[in-house]
GROMACS .gro file of C-alpha atoms in nm:
model
  480
    1MET     CA    1   3.496  -1.547   0.287
    2THR     CA    2   3.804  -1.476   0.135
    3THR     CA    3   3.852  -1.460  -0.217
    4ALA     CA    4   4.130  -1.677  -0.389
    5THR     CA    5   4.192  -1.773  -0.741
    6ALA     CA    6   4.193  -2.161  -0.768
    7PRO     CA    7   4.166  -2.249  -1.135
    8ARG     CA    8   3.937  -2.566  -1.210
    9THR     CA    9   3.901  -2.656  -1.549
   10GLN     CA   10   3.541  -2.740  -1.632
   11ALA     CA   11   3.470  -2.802  -2.007
   12PRO     CA   12   3.123  -2.667  -2.113
   13ASP     CA   13   2.875  -3.014  -2.147
   14THR     CA   14   2.568  -3.007  -2.386
   15ILE     CA   15   2.232  -2.971  -2.251
   16ARG     CA   16   1.904  -3.101  -2.421
   17ALA     CA   17   1.550  -2.975  -2.427
   18GLY     CA   18   1.428  -3.191  -2.130
   19GLY     CA   19   1.744  -3.067  -1.913
   20ILE     CA   20   1.667  -2.681  -2.021
   21LEU     CA   21   1.291  -2.772  -1.915
   22VAL     CA   22   1.393  -2.928  -1.587
   23LEU     CA   23   1.618  -2.604  -1.511
   24LEU     CA   24   1.325  -2.389  -1.608
   25VAL     CA   25   1.104  -2.545  -1.322
   26GLY     CA   26   1.341  -2.327  -1.086
   27PRO     CA   27   1.221  -1.979  -1.185
   28PHE     CA   28   0.889  -2.089  -1.306
   29LEU     CA   29   0.798  -2.219  -0.936
   30ALA     CA   30   0.962  -1.906  -0.792
   31GLY     CA   31   0.755  -1.663  -0.983
   32LEU     CA   32   0.455  -1.876  -0.949
   33ASP     CA   33   0.476  -1.885  -0.591
   34PHE     CA   34   0.454  -1.491  -0.578
   35PHE     CA   35   0.168  -1.473  -0.756
   36ILE     CA   36  -0.043  -1.748  -0.665
   37VAL     CA   37  -0.043  -1.672  -0.285
   38ASN     CA   38  -0.189  -1.325  -0.366
   39VAL     CA   39  -0.555  -1.475  -0.429
   40ALA     CA   40  -0.535  -1.687  -0.141
   41LEU     CA   41  -0.488  -1.410   0.126
   42PRO     CA   42  -0.841  -1.353   0.200
   43THR     CA   43  -0.921  -1.692   0.265
   44ILE     CA   44  -0.586  -1.755   0.450
   45ARG     CA   45  -0.695  -1.461   0.705
   46ARG     CA   46  -1.038  -1.596   0.739
   47ASP     CA   47  -0.909  -1.974   0.798
   48LEU     CA   48  -0.610  -1.877   1.033
   49GLY     CA   49  -0.730  -1.551   1.169
   50ALA     CA   50  -0.417  -1.371   1.040
   51SER     CA   51  -0.383  -0.984   1.073
   52PRO     CA   52  -0.359  -0.768   0.775
   53ALA     CA   53   0.002  -0.697   0.868
   54ALA     CA   54   0.050  -1.069   0.916
   55LEU     CA   55  -0.062  -1.129   0.534
   56GLY     CA   56   0.149  -0.885   0.427
   57LEU     CA   57   0.459  -1.044   0.584
   58VAL     CA   58   0.344  -1.365   0.448
   59VAL     CA   59   0.405  -1.223   0.091
   60ALA     CA   60   0.703  -0.998   0.194
   61GLY     CA   61   0.857  -1.259   0.396
   62TYR     CA   62   0.917  -1.499   0.073
   63GLY     CA   63   1.036  -1.185  -0.126
   64THR     CA   64   1.257  -1.060   0.155
   65ALA     CA   65   1.449  -1.429   0.200
   66TYR     CA   66   1.458  -1.428  -0.177
   67ALA     CA   67   1.626  -1.111  -0.213
   68VAL     CA   68   1.868  -1.142   0.064
   69LEU     CA   69   2.005  -1.488  -0.033
   70LEU     CA   70   1.999  -1.447  -0.388
   71VAL     CA   71   2.354  -1.313  -0.461
   72LEU     CA   72   2.476  -1.581  -0.192
   73GLY     CA   73   2.294  -1.877  -0.380
   74GLY     CA   74   2.455  -1.757  -0.701
   75ARG     CA   75   2.813  -1.778  -0.552
   76LEU     CA   76   2.724  -2.099  -0.381
   77GLY     CA   77   2.665  -2.238  -0.720
   78ASP     CA   78   2.955  -2.107  -0.874
   79GLU     CA   79   3.166  -2.259  -0.597
   80TYR     CA   80   3.019  -2.584  -0.507
   81GLY     CA   81   2.854  -2.679  -0.845
   82ARG     CA   82   2.525  -2.528  -0.988
   83ARG     CA   83   2.366  -2.848  -1.033
   84ARG     CA   84   2.412  -2.963  -0.672
   85LEU     CA   85   2.293  -2.625  -0.579
   86PHE     CA   86   1.986  -2.636  -0.789
   87VAL     CA   87   1.900  -2.981  -0.631
   88VAL     CA   88   1.958  -2.842  -0.286
   89GLY     CA   89   1.733  -2.562  -0.353
   90LEU     CA   90   1.476  -2.762  -0.528
   91ALA     CA   91   1.424  -3.006  -0.257
   92ALA     CA   92   1.420  -2.749   0.012
   93PHE     CA   93   1.148  -2.570  -0.193
   94THR     CA   94   0.948  -2.866  -0.247
   95VAL     CA   95   0.968  -2.938   0.134
   96THR     CA   96   0.903  -2.589   0.249
   97SER     CA   97   0.590  -2.591   0.010
   98LEU     CA   98   0.457  -2.901   0.213
   99ALA     CA   99   0.501  -2.714   0.530
  100ALA     CA  100   0.333  -2.419   0.394
  101GLY     CA  101   0.040  -2.626   0.270
  102LEU     CA  102  -0.003  -2.792   0.603
  103ALA     CA  103   0.066  -2.512   0.829
  104PRO     CA  104  -0.167  -2.504   1.136
  105THR     CA  105  -0.110  -2.138   1.232
  106THR     CA  106  -0.013  -1.807   1.090
  107GLY     CA  107   0.346  -1.814   1.249
  108VAL     CA  108   0.422  -2.150   1.116
  109LEU     CA  109   0.285  -2.039   0.748
  110LEU     CA  110   0.509  -1.730   0.784
  111ALA     CA  111   0.842  -1.959   0.872
  112ALA     CA  112   0.757  -2.186   0.586
  113ARG     CA  113   0.726  -1.871   0.357
  114ILE     CA  114   1.042  -1.715   0.461
  115MET     CA  115   1.221  -2.070   0.405
  116GLN     CA  116   1.067  -2.101   0.079
  117GLY     CA  117   1.217  -1.777  -0.037
  118ALA     CA  118   1.553  -1.897   0.094
  119SER     CA  119   1.512  -2.228  -0.120
  120ALA     CA  120   1.430  -2.004  -0.411
  121ALA     CA  121   1.746  -1.812  -0.372
  122LEU     CA  122   1.936  -2.136  -0.384
  123MET     CA  123   1.757  -2.293  -0.677
  124VAL     CA  124   1.676  -1.989  -0.911
  125PRO     CA  125   2.050  -1.838  -0.991
  126GLN     CA  126   2.169  -2.170  -1.113
  127THR     CA  127   1.939  -2.189  -1.424
  128LEU     CA  128   2.068  -1.878  -1.572
  129ALA     CA  129   2.423  -1.979  -1.494
  130THR     CA  130   2.403  -2.331  -1.620
  131PHE     CA  131   2.274  -2.176  -1.946
  132ARG     CA  132   2.564  -1.936  -1.990
  133ALA     CA  133   2.833  -2.231  -1.888
  134VAL     CA  134   2.710  -2.508  -2.100
  135MET     CA  135   2.551  -2.357  -2.411
  136THR     CA  136   2.684  -2.105  -2.681
  137GLY     CA  137   2.550  -1.886  -2.950
  138THR     CA  138   2.169  -1.898  -3.075
  139ALA     CA  139   2.107  -2.206  -2.833
  140ARG     CA  140   2.191  -1.978  -2.539
  141GLY     CA  141   1.982  -1.710  -2.677
  142ARG     CA  142   1.675  -1.941  -2.717
  143ALA     CA  143   1.735  -2.062  -2.352
  144VAL     CA  144   1.772  -1.724  -2.208
  145ALA     CA  145   1.464  -1.613  -2.367
  146LEU     CA  146   1.265  -1.921  -2.224
  147TYR     CA  147   1.434  -1.834  -1.891
  148THR     CA  148   1.257  -1.482  -1.920
  149ALA     CA  149   0.933  -1.579  -2.061
  150ALA     CA  150   0.892  -1.829  -1.772
  151GLY     CA  151   0.845  -1.546  -1.546
  152GLY     CA  152   0.555  -1.408  -1.753
  153VAL     CA  153   0.416  -1.717  -1.761
  154SER     CA  154   0.413  -1.782  -1.408
  155SER     CA  155   0.238  -1.473  -1.346
  156ILE     CA  156  -0.051  -1.583  -1.568
  157VAL     CA  157  -0.056  -1.921  -1.432
  158GLY     CA  158  -0.029  -1.799  -1.078
  159GLN     CA  159  -0.325  -1.592  -1.044
  160LEU     CA  160  -0.573  -1.826  -1.259
  161LEU     CA  161  -0.441  -2.144  -1.090
  162GLY     CA  162  -0.452  -2.006  -0.755
  163GLY     CA  163  -0.799  -1.881  -0.807
  164LEU     CA  164  -0.911  -2.226  -0.945
  165LEU     CA  165  -0.739  -2.421  -0.646
  166VAL     CA  166  -0.881  -2.182  -0.378
  167SER     CA  167  -1.241  -2.210  -0.534
  168THR     CA  168  -1.247  -2.580  -0.570
  169LEU     CA  169  -1.006  -2.714  -0.294
  170SER     CA  170  -0.849  -2.486  -0.036
  171TRP     CA  171  -0.573  -2.225   0.007
  172ARG     CA  172  -0.334  -2.498   0.115
  173ALA     CA  173  -0.339  -2.637  -0.230
  174VAL     CA  174  -0.190  -2.322  -0.380
  175PHE     CA  175   0.151  -2.457  -0.188
  176LEU     CA  176   0.071  -2.833  -0.211
  177VAL     CA  177   0.070  -2.811  -0.593
  178ASN     CA  178   0.448  -2.740  -0.608
  179VAL     CA  179   0.493  -3.081  -0.437
  180PRO     CA  180   0.450  -3.314  -0.699
  181VAL     CA  181   0.628  -3.069  -0.965
  182GLY     CA  182   0.924  -3.054  -0.760
  183LEU     CA  183   0.965  -3.428  -0.708
  184VAL     CA  184   0.951  -3.485  -1.096
  185ALA     CA  185   1.200  -3.240  -1.138
  186LEU     CA  186   1.416  -3.380  -0.877
  187LEU     CA  187   1.397  -3.716  -1.021
  188SER     CA  188   1.502  -3.589  -1.349
  189VAL     CA  189   1.796  -3.348  -1.283
  190ARG     CA  190   2.064  -3.610  -1.272
  191ARG     CA  191   1.991  -3.773  -1.586
  192ALA     CA  192   1.905  -3.436  -1.771
  193VAL     CA  193   2.131  -3.134  -1.634
  194PRO     CA  194   2.501  -3.144  -1.689
  195ARG     CA  195   2.751  -3.044  -1.389
  196SER     CA  196   2.922  -2.682  -1.421
  197ARG     CA  197   3.093  -2.495  -1.185
  198SER     CA  198   3.311  -2.161  -1.205
  199ALA     CA  199   3.654  -2.189  -1.276
  200VAL     CA  200   3.771  -1.915  -1.005
  201ARG     CA  201   3.685  -1.934  -0.645
  202VAL     CA  202   3.479  -1.620  -0.571
  203GLY     CA  203   3.395  -1.683  -0.213
  204ALA     CA  204   3.076  -1.584  -0.023
  205ASP     CA  205   3.035  -1.229   0.192
  206VAL     CA  206   2.844  -1.403   0.473
  207ARG     CA  207   2.902  -1.084   0.682
  208GLY     CA  208   2.762  -0.853   0.433
  209THR     CA  209   2.466  -1.104   0.382
  210VAL     CA  210   2.387  -1.116   0.759
  211ALA     CA  211   2.380  -0.723   0.782
  212PHE     CA  212   2.164  -0.696   0.513
  213ALA     CA  213   1.924  -0.945   0.626
  214VAL     CA  214   1.898  -0.763   0.953
  215ALA     CA  215   1.869  -0.427   0.799
  216LEU     CA  216   1.593  -0.548   0.584
  217GLY     CA  217   1.407  -0.777   0.825
  218ALA     CA  218   1.401  -0.518   1.100
  219LEU     CA  219   1.260  -0.252   0.844
  220LEU     CA  220   1.000  -0.484   0.702
  221VAL     CA  221   0.863  -0.592   1.029
  222ALA     CA  222   0.828  -0.212   1.134
  223LEU     CA  223   0.675  -0.135   0.828
  224ALA     CA  224   0.413  -0.428   0.845
  225GLU     CA  225   0.321  -0.380   1.183
  226GLY     CA  226   0.359  -0.004   1.271
  227PRO     CA  227   0.054   0.131   1.059
  228ALA     CA  228  -0.195  -0.136   1.179
  229SER     CA  229  -0.086  -0.101   1.566
  230GLY     CA  230  -0.032   0.259   1.614
  231TRP     CA  231   0.341   0.248   1.600
  232PRO     CA  232   0.442   0.100   1.941
  233TRP     CA  233   0.797   0.173   2.091
  234TRP     CA  234   0.934  -0.182   1.955
  235THR     CA  235   0.851  -0.040   1.609
  236TRP     CA  236   1.078   0.236   1.641
  237ILE     CA  237   1.351   0.008   1.777
  238ALA     CA  238   1.293  -0.218   1.486
  239LEU     CA  239   1.360   0.090   1.254
  240GLY     CA  240   1.685   0.180   1.481
  241VAL     CA  241   1.841  -0.141   1.453
  242SER     CA  242   1.753  -0.126   1.055
  243VAL     CA  243   1.957   0.187   1.034
  244VAL     CA  244   2.253   0.061   1.238
  245ALA     CA  245   2.252  -0.246   1.036
  246GLY     CA  246   2.235  -0.059   0.701
  247VAL     CA  247   2.543   0.138   0.793
  248VAL     CA  248   2.748  -0.155   0.913
  249LEU     CA  249   2.661  -0.318   0.561
  250VAL     CA  250   2.766  -0.003   0.375
  251ARG     CA  251   3.114   0.036   0.582
  252TRP     CA  252   3.182  -0.345   0.542
  253SER     CA  253   3.112  -0.320   0.165
  254VAL     CA  254   3.370  -0.051   0.155
  255VAL     CA  255   3.653  -0.223   0.317
  256ALA     CA  256   3.568  -0.587   0.227
  257PRO     CA  257   3.769  -0.584  -0.135
  258CYS     CA  258   4.083  -0.465   0.056
  259ARG     CA  259   4.051  -0.782   0.266
  260GLY     CA  260   4.018  -0.987  -0.030
  261VAL     CA  261   3.615  -1.027  -0.029
  262SER     CA  262   3.379  -0.983  -0.286
  263PRO     CA  263   3.118  -0.770  -0.114
  264PHE     CA  264   2.735  -0.866  -0.112
  265LEU     CA  265   2.699  -0.478  -0.210
  266PRO     CA  266   2.946  -0.371  -0.460
  267VAL     CA  267   2.985  -0.019  -0.368
  268ASP     CA  268   3.258   0.030  -0.626
  269LEU     CA  269   3.074  -0.096  -0.880
  270ILE     CA  270   2.732   0.099  -0.831
  271ARG     CA  271   2.948   0.438  -0.780
  272GLY     CA  272   3.128   0.377  -1.105
  273ALA     CA  273   2.858   0.261  -1.335
  274THR     CA  274   2.627   0.586  -1.387
  275SER     CA  275   2.363   0.331  -1.508
  276MET     CA  276   2.335   0.186  -1.146
  277ARG     CA  277   2.365   0.456  -0.937
  278ARG     CA  278   2.081   0.652  -1.131
  279GLY     CA  279   1.894   0.330  -1.240
  280LEU     CA  280   1.846   0.163  -0.908
  281PRO     CA  281   1.643   0.417  -0.711
  282THR     CA  282   1.423   0.413  -1.021
  283LEU     CA  283   1.387   0.063  -1.028
  284VAL     CA  284   1.318   0.007  -0.639
  285VAL     CA  285   1.030   0.280  -0.670
  286PHE     CA  286   0.883   0.083  -0.967
  287PHE     CA  287   0.880  -0.228  -0.779
  288VAL     CA  288   0.772  -0.106  -0.460
  289LEU     CA  289   0.443   0.036  -0.668
  290PHE     CA  290   0.453  -0.296  -0.840
  291GLY     CA  291   0.420  -0.511  -0.498
  292THR     CA  292   0.174  -0.271  -0.364
  293PHE     CA  293  -0.045  -0.322  -0.672
  294MET     CA  294  -0.039  -0.686  -0.680
  295PHE     CA  295  -0.132  -0.691  -0.336
  296ALA     CA  296  -0.405  -0.444  -0.283
  297PHE     CA  297  -0.575  -0.580  -0.596
  298SER     CA  298  -0.620  -0.926  -0.482
  299ILE     CA  299  -0.777  -0.775  -0.123
  300VAL     CA  300  -1.009  -0.509  -0.289
  301ALA     CA  301  -1.120  -0.780  -0.543
  302GLN     CA  302  -1.202  -1.016  -0.269
  303ASP     CA  303  -1.295  -0.827   0.013
  304GLY     CA  304  -1.423  -0.529  -0.146
  305LEU     CA  305  -1.601  -0.630  -0.460
  306ARG     CA  306  -1.697  -0.969  -0.330
  307LEU     CA  307  -1.553  -1.183  -0.603
  308GLY     CA  308  -1.470  -1.535  -0.542
  309PRO     CA  309  -1.092  -1.646  -0.556
  310LEU     CA  310  -1.134  -1.765  -0.937
  311ALA     CA  311  -1.328  -1.439  -1.032
  312ALA     CA  312  -1.028  -1.254  -0.858
  313GLY     CA  313  -0.778  -1.430  -1.067
  314VAL     CA  314  -0.946  -1.398  -1.352
  315ALA     CA  315  -1.023  -1.005  -1.276
  316ILE     CA  316  -0.649  -0.939  -1.286
  317SER     CA  317  -0.568  -1.125  -1.606
  318PRO     CA  318  -0.584  -0.856  -1.840
  319VAL     CA  319  -0.268  -0.717  -1.645
  320MET     CA  320  -0.086  -1.049  -1.690
  321ILE     CA  321  -0.189  -1.120  -2.057
  322ALA     CA  322  -0.073  -0.791  -2.153
  323TYR     CA  323   0.238  -0.785  -1.964
  324VAL     CA  324   0.355  -1.110  -2.154
  325VAL     CA  325   0.230  -0.982  -2.491
  326SER     CA  326   0.409  -0.632  -2.464
  327SER     CA  327   0.720  -0.815  -2.313
  328ALA     CA  328   0.787  -0.998  -2.677
  329ARG     CA  329   0.766  -0.649  -2.835
  330VAL     CA  330   1.020  -0.487  -2.602
  331PRO     CA  331   1.350  -0.549  -2.753
  332ALA     CA  332   1.233  -0.437  -3.102
  333LEU     CA  333   1.091  -0.115  -2.950
  334LEU     CA  334   1.430  -0.068  -2.734
  335ALA     CA  335   1.640  -0.121  -3.066
  336ARG     CA  336   1.414   0.182  -3.252
  337SER     CA  337   1.351   0.425  -2.971
  338GLY     CA  338   1.588   0.360  -2.676
  339ARG     CA  339   1.522   0.518  -2.345
  340ALA     CA  340   1.173   0.648  -2.478
  341VAL     CA  341   1.039   0.304  -2.417
  342LEU     CA  342   1.074   0.360  -2.053
  343VAL     CA  343   0.923   0.700  -2.039
  344GLY     CA  344   0.623   0.566  -2.260
  345GLY     CA  345   0.578   0.263  -2.020
  346LEU     CA  346   0.562   0.491  -1.736
  347VAL     CA  347   0.296   0.719  -1.894
  348VAL     CA  348   0.107   0.403  -2.015
  349GLU     CA  349   0.110   0.275  -1.670
  350ALA     CA  350   0.008   0.572  -1.497
  351ALA     CA  351  -0.297   0.609  -1.745
  352GLY     CA  352  -0.386   0.245  -1.695
  353LEU     CA  353  -0.376   0.319  -1.302
  354ALA     CA  354  -0.574   0.623  -1.335
  355VAL     CA  355  -0.835   0.454  -1.536
  356VAL     CA  356  -0.882   0.199  -1.258
  357LEU     CA  357  -0.880   0.451  -0.982
  358ALA     CA  358  -1.152   0.655  -1.159
  359VAL     CA  359  -1.379   0.311  -1.202
  360LEU     CA  360  -1.320   0.239  -0.824
  361ALA     CA  361  -1.383   0.596  -0.715
  362TRP     CA  362  -1.694   0.647  -0.930
  363GLY     CA  363  -1.803   0.290  -1.004
  364TRP     CA  364  -1.793   0.136  -0.688
  365ARG     CA  365  -2.160   0.048  -0.640
  366THR     CA  366  -2.218  -0.053  -0.966
  367LEU     CA  367  -1.915  -0.296  -0.960
  368VAL     CA  368  -2.050  -0.450  -0.607
  369ALA     CA  369  -2.417  -0.482  -0.763
  370ILE     CA  370  -2.293  -0.692  -1.061
  371ASP     CA  371  -2.459  -1.021  -1.097
  372PRO     CA  372  -2.279  -1.246  -1.315
  373SER     CA  373  -2.627  -1.423  -1.427
  374GLY     CA  374  -2.776  -1.092  -1.542
  375VAL     CA  375  -2.518  -0.815  -1.642
  376ARG     CA  376  -2.670  -0.493  -1.733
  377PRO     CA  377  -2.541  -0.283  -2.045
  378GLY     CA  378  -2.401   0.012  -1.810
  379GLN     CA  379  -2.207  -0.271  -1.595
  380VAL     CA  380  -2.084  -0.411  -1.901
  381VAL     CA  381  -1.906  -0.070  -2.001
  382LEU     CA  382  -1.775  -0.030  -1.673
  383LEU     CA  383  -1.641  -0.354  -1.692
  384VAL     CA  384  -1.470  -0.308  -2.039
  385VAL     CA  385  -1.345   0.026  -1.921
  386LEU     CA  386  -1.184  -0.143  -1.630
  387GLY     CA  387  -1.036  -0.416  -1.830
  388VAL     CA  388  -0.877  -0.179  -2.071
  389GLY     CA  389  -0.727  -0.007  -1.775
  390LEU     CA  390  -0.584  -0.304  -1.647
  391ALA     CA  391  -0.449  -0.400  -1.963
  392LEU     CA  392  -0.271  -0.079  -2.000
  393VAL     CA  393  -0.118  -0.109  -1.630
  394GLY     CA  394   0.018  -0.455  -1.768
  395CYS     CA  395   0.163  -0.310  -2.094
  396GLY     CA  396   0.321  -0.011  -1.915
  397GLN     CA  397   0.471  -0.239  -1.657
  398ALA     CA  398   0.639  -0.471  -1.931
  399LEU     CA  399   0.791  -0.176  -2.112
  400GLY     CA  400   0.919  -0.022  -1.781
  401VAL     CA  401   1.074  -0.370  -1.652
  402GLY     CA  402   1.218  -0.455  -2.017
  403CYS     CA  403   1.388  -0.109  -2.034
  404LEU     CA  404   1.492  -0.068  -1.663
  405PHE     CA  405   1.678  -0.415  -1.664
  406ARG     CA  406   1.868  -0.333  -1.962
  407SER     CA  407   1.917   0.053  -1.856
  408VAL     CA  408   2.068  -0.032  -1.512
  409LEU     CA  409   2.330  -0.270  -1.661
  410SER     CA  410   2.403  -0.062  -1.982
  411GLU     CA  411   2.728   0.073  -1.829
  412VAL     CA  412   2.845  -0.242  -1.632
  413PRO     CA  413   3.166  -0.365  -1.736
  414GLU     CA  414   3.126  -0.728  -1.902
  415ALA     CA  415   3.365  -0.862  -1.618
  416SER     CA  416   3.088  -0.752  -1.355
  417ALA     CA  417   2.794  -0.854  -1.555
  418GLY     CA  418   2.729  -1.105  -1.319
  419VAL     CA  419   2.752  -0.913  -0.996
  420GLY     CA  420   2.540  -0.644  -1.164
  421GLY     CA  421   2.279  -0.874  -1.258
  422GLY     CA  422   2.270  -1.017  -0.892
  423VAL     CA  423   2.260  -0.662  -0.729
  424LEU     CA  424   1.961  -0.588  -0.987
  425VAL     CA  425   1.740  -0.879  -0.914
  426SER     CA  426   1.818  -0.810  -0.546
  427ALA     CA  427   1.696  -0.481  -0.549
  428GLN     CA  428   1.386  -0.593  -0.739
  429GLN     CA  429   1.257  -0.866  -0.493
  430THR     CA  430   1.358  -0.635  -0.196
  431ALA     CA  431   1.129  -0.341  -0.354
  432ILE     CA  432   0.837  -0.566  -0.405
  433ALA     CA  433   0.861  -0.708  -0.033
  434LEU     CA  434   0.887  -0.331   0.092
  435GLY     CA  435   0.599  -0.221  -0.128
  436VAL     CA  436   0.411  -0.512   0.029
  437ALA     CA  437   0.487  -0.430   0.374
  438GLY     CA  438   0.486  -0.073   0.371
  439LEU     CA  439   0.234   0.050   0.141
  440GLY     CA  440   0.031  -0.260   0.150
  441SER     CA  441   0.004  -0.228   0.539
  442CYS     CA  442  -0.098   0.157   0.494
  443PHE     CA  443  -0.354   0.011   0.242
  444SER     CA  444  -0.489  -0.234   0.499
  445ALA     CA  445  -0.505   0.019   0.779
  446VAL     CA  446  -0.694   0.259   0.581
  447ALA     CA  447  -0.943  -0.031   0.439
  448GLY     CA  448  -0.981  -0.157   0.791
  449GLY     CA  449  -1.103   0.176   0.926
  450ALA     CA  450  -1.248   0.365   0.660
  451GLY     CA  451  -1.360   0.086   0.422
  452VAL     CA  452  -1.205  -0.102   0.128
  453GLN     CA  453  -1.314   0.147  -0.139
  454THR     CA  454  -1.129   0.449   0.044
  455GLY     CA  455  -0.835   0.236   0.079
  456ALA     CA  456  -0.825   0.160  -0.273
  457VAL     CA  457  -0.878   0.544  -0.372
  458VAL     CA  458  -0.602   0.630  -0.128
  459ILE     CA  459  -0.343   0.374  -0.260
  460GLY     CA  460  -0.465   0.417  -0.603
  461VAL     CA  461  -0.368   0.797  -0.593
  462VAL     CA  462  -0.034   0.695  -0.465
  463LEU     CA  463   0.026   0.459  -0.747
  464VAL     CA  464  -0.089   0.688  -0.996
  465VAL     CA  465   0.138   1.005  -0.845
  466GLY     CA  466   0.417   0.766  -0.785
  467THR     CA  467   0.419   0.631  -1.130
  468ALA     CA  468   0.417   0.979  -1.292
  469ALA     CA  469   0.688   1.073  -1.075
  470LEU     CA  470   0.927   0.838  -1.208
  471VAL     CA  471   0.909   0.998  -1.564
  472PRO     CA  472   1.150   1.294  -1.514
  473GLN     CA  473   1.407   1.049  -1.334
  474ALA     CA  474   1.389   0.815  -1.626
  475LEU     CA  475   1.489   1.098  -1.868
  476ARG     CA  476   1.799   1.118  -1.691
  477LEU     CA  477   1.877   0.747  -1.753
  478PRO     CA  478   2.145   0.620  -1.990
  479ALA     CA  479   2.020   0.469  -2.309
  480PRO     CA  480   1.957   0.089  -2.248
   0.00000   0.00000   0.00000
């Protein structure tokens, strides 16, 4: 836990296309496993008898473990070698994917998902850190661009591949598909990826990491189970534990630097950088809404509109395709329009959500009655309008993500860029988990009582209002 400067000379090596491809397996699989499981949720519920709250935890448990251990994983890679930690994380991810695919009960599946998230947190930070350590100039820029693209591609592949696997094989295949990919990458790492590590020992804040894990874990369990079970006494105790652990985390993070520890939560950095102080709350709300949308859409498509898993994956593809296409335009737009890109993205996303909400509110019976063998002209029009709304959602999300990330880090000192990036990604993953466990659980509770359409309309109103409410805050953020 104690930091100490211990210089280690580690000359940058070179890395070829094969090594870059192997390292990109990490972020690709990590992103894939968030998206691919969404289309399998209704099938998992029917097969294992999982409750709506348990389904939320299957998604949120992965994101929680990923968020909690991400910073620790990056620091362990700096300390003990990035290739070594990448191998450990990838091997663990492969094994836990096998465990998830063979899980006989919901409890085993949830445990495997949490361990998957922890494995991803060890694996993913090493990719970008290795690129920065062993590459320079244009080559590094191209590698970082590929790293960013891997996340977008995994979202499209996850939805479509997940639907295909569930339709033709089983929900178990969405986890087992990771195993051969992981094994091939493991066999290639030693030959393709050079060693690298930090020249200075930073140390890991174990106490802060544990406090954050307790605070977030207790909060997620309470939010996931509370709405569905009527808020029994133990959910209030869990909320109290979360508050206490959160206070401990903040207090420790304030005194940790005085004891020579680099804290998990860099309070001084957040206080000192206006971009982080103002931008992180906006980012958290943005991704809470994103996580809720992705979770709810899958349930609405399959349980409400009676689509099969593959059709549900195809149905959300306009969001993902628009996201990837729009992401490519973000750098040029930011150079020309700055903060207006974020404001525009939020407005576009809110408009897209409003269109989707209107279709679900007034065209529900028409959508449910659609027969693929004979779609009527009126139904075609409704599907086109729905597709346009979903594409607007994807476009707005891409503009929002691209601008938010840059805005939050815009005033972070160069020396603290790694720490700031770790905080940003941890906040992102935490927010997605909170969205699934909190608003996703509320959606499931409403849908289970009043019907899926009512639940979809209620959560749709929340998403539209929440996204629009971010616009005034976006106007206060520093230029990216």
